[in-house]
Short mmCIF file of C-alpha atoms in Angstrom, two decimals:
data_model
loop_
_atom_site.label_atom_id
_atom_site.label_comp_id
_atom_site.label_asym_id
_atom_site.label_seq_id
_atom_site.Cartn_x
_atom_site.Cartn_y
_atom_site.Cartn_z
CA UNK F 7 -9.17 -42.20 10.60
CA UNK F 8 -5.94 -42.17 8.33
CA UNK F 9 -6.71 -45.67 6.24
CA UNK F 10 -3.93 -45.23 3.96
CA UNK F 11 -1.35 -42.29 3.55
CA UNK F 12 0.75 -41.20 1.15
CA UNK F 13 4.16 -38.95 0.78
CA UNK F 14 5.37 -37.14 -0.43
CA UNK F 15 1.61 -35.55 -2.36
CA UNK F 16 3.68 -33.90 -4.60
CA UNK F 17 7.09 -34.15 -6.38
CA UNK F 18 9.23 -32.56 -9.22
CA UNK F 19 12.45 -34.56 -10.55
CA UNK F 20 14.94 -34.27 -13.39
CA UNK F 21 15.14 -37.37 -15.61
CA UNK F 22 17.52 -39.62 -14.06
CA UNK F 23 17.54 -38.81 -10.28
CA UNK F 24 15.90 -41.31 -7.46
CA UNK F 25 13.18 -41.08 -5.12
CA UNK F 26 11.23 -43.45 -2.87
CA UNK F 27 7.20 -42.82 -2.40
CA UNK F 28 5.89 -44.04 0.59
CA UNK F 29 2.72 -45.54 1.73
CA UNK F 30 1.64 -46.66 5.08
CA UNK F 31 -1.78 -48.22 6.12
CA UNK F 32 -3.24 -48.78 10.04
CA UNK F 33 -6.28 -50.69 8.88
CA UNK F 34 -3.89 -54.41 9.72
CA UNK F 35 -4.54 -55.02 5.89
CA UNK F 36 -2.51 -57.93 4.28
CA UNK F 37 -2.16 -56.95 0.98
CA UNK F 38 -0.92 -53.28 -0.45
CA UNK F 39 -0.89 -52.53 -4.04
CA UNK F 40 1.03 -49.59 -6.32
CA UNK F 41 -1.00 -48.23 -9.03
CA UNK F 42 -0.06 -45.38 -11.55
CA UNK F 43 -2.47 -43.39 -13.36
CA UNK F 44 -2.06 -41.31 -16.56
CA UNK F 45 -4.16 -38.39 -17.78
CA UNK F 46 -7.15 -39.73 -19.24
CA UNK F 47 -6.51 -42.86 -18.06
CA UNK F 48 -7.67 -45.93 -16.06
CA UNK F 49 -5.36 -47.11 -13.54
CA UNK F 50 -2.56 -49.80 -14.39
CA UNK F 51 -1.13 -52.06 -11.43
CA UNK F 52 2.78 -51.55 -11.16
CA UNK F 53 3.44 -53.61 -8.19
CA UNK F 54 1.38 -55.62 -5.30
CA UNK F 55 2.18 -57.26 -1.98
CA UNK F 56 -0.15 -60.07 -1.14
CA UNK F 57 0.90 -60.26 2.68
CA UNK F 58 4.25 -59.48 4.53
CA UNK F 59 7.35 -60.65 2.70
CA UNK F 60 6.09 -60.56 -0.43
CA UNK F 61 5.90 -58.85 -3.67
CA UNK F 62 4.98 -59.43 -6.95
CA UNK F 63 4.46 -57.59 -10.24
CA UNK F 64 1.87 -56.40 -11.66
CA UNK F 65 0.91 -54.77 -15.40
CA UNK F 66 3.78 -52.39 -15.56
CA UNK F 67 6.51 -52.90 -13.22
CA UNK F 68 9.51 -51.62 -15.39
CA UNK F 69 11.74 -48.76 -13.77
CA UNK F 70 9.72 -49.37 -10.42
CA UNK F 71 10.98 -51.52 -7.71
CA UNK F 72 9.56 -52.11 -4.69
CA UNK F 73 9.97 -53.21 -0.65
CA UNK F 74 7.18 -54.27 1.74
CA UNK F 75 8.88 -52.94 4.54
CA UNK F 76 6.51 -54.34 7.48
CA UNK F 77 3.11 -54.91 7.16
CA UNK F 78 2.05 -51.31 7.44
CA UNK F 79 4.55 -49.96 4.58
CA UNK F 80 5.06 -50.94 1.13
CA UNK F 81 7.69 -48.58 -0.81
CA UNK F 82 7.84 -47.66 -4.44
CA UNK F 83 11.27 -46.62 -5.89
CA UNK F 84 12.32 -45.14 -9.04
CA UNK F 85 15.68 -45.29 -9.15
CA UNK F 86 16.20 -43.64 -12.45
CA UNK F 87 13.45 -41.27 -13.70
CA UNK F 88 12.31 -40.93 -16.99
CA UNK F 89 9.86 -38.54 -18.15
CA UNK F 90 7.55 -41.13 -19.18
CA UNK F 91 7.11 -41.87 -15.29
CA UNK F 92 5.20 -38.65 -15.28
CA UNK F 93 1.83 -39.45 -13.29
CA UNK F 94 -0.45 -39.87 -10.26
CA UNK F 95 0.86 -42.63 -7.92
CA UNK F 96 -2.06 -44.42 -5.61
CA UNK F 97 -1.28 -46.73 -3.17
CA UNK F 98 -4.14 -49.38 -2.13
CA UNK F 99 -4.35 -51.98 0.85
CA UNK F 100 -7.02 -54.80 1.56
CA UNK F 101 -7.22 -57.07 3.78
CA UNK F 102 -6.40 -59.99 1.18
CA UNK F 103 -8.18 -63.70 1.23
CA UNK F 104 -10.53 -64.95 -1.59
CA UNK F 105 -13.53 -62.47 -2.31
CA UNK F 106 -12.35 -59.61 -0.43
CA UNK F 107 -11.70 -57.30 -3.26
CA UNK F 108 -12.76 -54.21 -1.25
CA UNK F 109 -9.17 -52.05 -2.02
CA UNK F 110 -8.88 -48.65 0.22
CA UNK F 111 -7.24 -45.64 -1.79
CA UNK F 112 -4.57 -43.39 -0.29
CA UNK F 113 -4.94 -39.63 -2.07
CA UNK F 114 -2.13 -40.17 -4.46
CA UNK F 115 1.44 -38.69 -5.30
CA UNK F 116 1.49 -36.34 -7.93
CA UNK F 117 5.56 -37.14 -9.60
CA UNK F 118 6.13 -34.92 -12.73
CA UNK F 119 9.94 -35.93 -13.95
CA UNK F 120 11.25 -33.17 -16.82
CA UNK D 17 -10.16 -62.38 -14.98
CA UNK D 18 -12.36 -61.21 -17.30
CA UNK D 19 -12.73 -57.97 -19.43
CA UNK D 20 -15.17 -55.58 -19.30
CA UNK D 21 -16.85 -53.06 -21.72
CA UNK D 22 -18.38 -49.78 -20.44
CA UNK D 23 -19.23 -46.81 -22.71
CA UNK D 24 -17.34 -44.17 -22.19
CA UNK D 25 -19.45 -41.78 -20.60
CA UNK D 26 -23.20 -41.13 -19.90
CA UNK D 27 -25.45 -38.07 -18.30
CA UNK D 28 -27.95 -38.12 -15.67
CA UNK D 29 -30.37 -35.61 -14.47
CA UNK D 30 -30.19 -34.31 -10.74
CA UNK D 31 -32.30 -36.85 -8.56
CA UNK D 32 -33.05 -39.29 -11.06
CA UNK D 33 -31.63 -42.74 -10.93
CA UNK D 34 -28.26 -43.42 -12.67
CA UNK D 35 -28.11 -46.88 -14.59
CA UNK D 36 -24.83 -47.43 -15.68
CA UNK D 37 -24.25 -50.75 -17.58
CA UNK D 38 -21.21 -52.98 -17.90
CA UNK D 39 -20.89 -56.21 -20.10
CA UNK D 40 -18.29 -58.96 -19.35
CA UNK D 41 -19.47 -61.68 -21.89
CA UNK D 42 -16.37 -63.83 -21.06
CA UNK D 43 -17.03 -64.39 -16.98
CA UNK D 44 -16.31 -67.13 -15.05
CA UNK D 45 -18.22 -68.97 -12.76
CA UNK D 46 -16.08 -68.22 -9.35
CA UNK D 47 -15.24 -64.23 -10.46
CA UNK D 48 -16.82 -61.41 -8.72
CA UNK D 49 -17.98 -58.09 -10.30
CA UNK D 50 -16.95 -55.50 -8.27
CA UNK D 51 -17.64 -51.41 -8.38
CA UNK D 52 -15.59 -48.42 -7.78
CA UNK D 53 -15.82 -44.85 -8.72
CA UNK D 54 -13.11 -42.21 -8.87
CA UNK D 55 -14.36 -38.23 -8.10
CA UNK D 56 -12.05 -35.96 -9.84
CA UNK D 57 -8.58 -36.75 -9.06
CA UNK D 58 -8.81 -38.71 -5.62
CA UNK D 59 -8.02 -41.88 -5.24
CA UNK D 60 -10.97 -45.17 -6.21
CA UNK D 61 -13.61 -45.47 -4.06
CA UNK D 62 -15.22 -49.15 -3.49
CA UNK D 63 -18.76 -49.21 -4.30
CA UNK D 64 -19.89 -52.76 -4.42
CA UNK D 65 -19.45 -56.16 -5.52
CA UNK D 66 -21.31 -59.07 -5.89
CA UNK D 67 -21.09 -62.67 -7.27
CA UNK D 68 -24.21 -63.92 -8.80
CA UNK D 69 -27.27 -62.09 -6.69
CA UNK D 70 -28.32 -58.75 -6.76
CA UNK D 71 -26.78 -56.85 -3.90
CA UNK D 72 -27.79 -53.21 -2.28
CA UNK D 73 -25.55 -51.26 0.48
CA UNK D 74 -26.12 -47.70 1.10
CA UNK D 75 -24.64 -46.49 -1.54
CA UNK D 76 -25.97 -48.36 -4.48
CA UNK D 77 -27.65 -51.42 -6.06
CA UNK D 78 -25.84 -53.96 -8.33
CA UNK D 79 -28.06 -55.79 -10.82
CA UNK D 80 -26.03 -58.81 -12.46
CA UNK D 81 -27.82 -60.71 -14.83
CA UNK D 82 -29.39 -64.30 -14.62
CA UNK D 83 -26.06 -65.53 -17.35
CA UNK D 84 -23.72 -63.19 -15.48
CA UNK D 85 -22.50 -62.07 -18.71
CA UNK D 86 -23.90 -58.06 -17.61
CA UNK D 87 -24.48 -56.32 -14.71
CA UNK D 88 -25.86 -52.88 -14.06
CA UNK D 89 -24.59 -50.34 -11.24
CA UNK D 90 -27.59 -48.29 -9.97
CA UNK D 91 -27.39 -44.68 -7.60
CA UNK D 92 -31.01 -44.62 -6.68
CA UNK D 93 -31.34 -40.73 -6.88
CA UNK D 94 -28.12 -39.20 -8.41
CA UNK D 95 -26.55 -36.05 -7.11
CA UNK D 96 -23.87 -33.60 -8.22
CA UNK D 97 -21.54 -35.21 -6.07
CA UNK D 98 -22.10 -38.36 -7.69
CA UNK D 99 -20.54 -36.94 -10.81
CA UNK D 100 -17.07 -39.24 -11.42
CA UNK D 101 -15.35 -41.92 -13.74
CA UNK D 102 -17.17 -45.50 -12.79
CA UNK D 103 -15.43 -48.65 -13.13
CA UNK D 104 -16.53 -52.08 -13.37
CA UNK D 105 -13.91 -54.63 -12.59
CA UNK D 106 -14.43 -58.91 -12.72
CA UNK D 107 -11.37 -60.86 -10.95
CA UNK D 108 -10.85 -63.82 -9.50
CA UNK D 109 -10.86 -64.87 -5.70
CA UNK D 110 -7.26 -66.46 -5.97
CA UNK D 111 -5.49 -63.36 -7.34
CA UNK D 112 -4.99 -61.81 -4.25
CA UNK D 113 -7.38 -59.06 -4.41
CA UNK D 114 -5.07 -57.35 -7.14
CA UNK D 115 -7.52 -55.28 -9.60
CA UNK D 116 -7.17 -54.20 -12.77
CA UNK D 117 -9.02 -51.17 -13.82
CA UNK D 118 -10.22 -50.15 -17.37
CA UNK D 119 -10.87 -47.02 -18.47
CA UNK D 120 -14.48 -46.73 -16.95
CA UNK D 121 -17.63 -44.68 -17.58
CA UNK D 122 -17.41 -41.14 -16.60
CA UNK D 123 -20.69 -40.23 -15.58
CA UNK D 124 -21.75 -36.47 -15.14
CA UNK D 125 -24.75 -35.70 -13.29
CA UNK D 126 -27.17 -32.08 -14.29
CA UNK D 127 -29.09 -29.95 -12.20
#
């Protein structure tokens, strides 16, 4: 019973290095999503995948890029980390199509940058 | 899609039924309200979601109102483990299931 996983749960970086956070689903969803949540806060949408192939931003994409690798795996890069990209990372999957809403949570990456 | 307004937090005793409201005066005709809830720091769990008639699952009850302008979220008989930031979400069925979350009603439930 996986649903959707997550790595690394936790990372440290300096401001300016790279990473890549990974997210992998086995529920044969269509869609995967990127979200980003501050302390205190709701989540905000970075980045989404509506099926295989493609991507497409969401509220704040900047710094973030992204690569729907298959459709099991949808990748979130920072390529140069700023300490304002300090937060909990949650990937989401669905299985897409109108009125299908229903998103499945992974745990969530914990990325502090200093 | 449209916004919603939900206050910011509420209290509910142990057992009791939680009511928690949500107004989105601005929805449209084909959008769905849909509910999810967040315990602690784990990641959004679906609730519900309905479209214009009242739905139930086995988790809760969704009351949307006859003008679909409000809609009430309802835990029949509220437990400590029920205690967690609530969001109520309208979108679309052509955005591709994409969400976007406000910043919810945390509701803590009291023995």
């Amino acid at each position: 019973n996986a649903g959707v996983t997550q790595t690394p749960k936790f990372q440290v970086l300096k401001t300016g290095q790279s990473m890549t956070l990974q997210c992998a689903q086995d529920m044969n969803h269509n869609s995967m999503y990127w979200y980003r949540q501050d302390p205190g806060m709701g989540l905000r949408l970075i980045y989404y995948s509506a099926s295989e192939g493609t991507t497409d931003k969401g509220e704040v994409p900047n710094g973030y890029n992204v690569s729907r690798l298959n459709k099991r795996e949808f990748s979130l890069r920072l390529e140069s980390a700023a300490p304002s990209q300090t937060s909990v990372y949650f990937c989401a999957s669905s299985s897409g199509g109108t009125g299908t809403g229903e998103l499945f949570f992974g745990e969530g990456s914990r990325l502090t940058v200093l | 899609d449209a916004k919603t307004t939900q206050p910011t937090s509420m209290d509910c005793a142990e057992g009791r039924a939680a009511n928690l409201p949500c107004n989105h005066s601005t929805i449209s005709g084909n959008e769905y309200v849909y509910w999810y809830r967040q315990i602690h720091s784990q990641g959004p769990q679906y609730i519900i979601h309905g479209l214009k008639n009242n739905e139930t699952n086995e988790m809760a009850s969704l009351i949307i109102t006859e003008d679909r302008k409000s809609s009430t979220l309802i835990l029949p008989h509220a437990t400590l483990r029920d205690t967690a930031v609530y969001y109520c979400i309208v979108r679309g069925p052509s955005n591709t299931g994409k969400l976007i979350f406000g910043q919810g009603t945390t509701l803590q439930v009291k023995p």
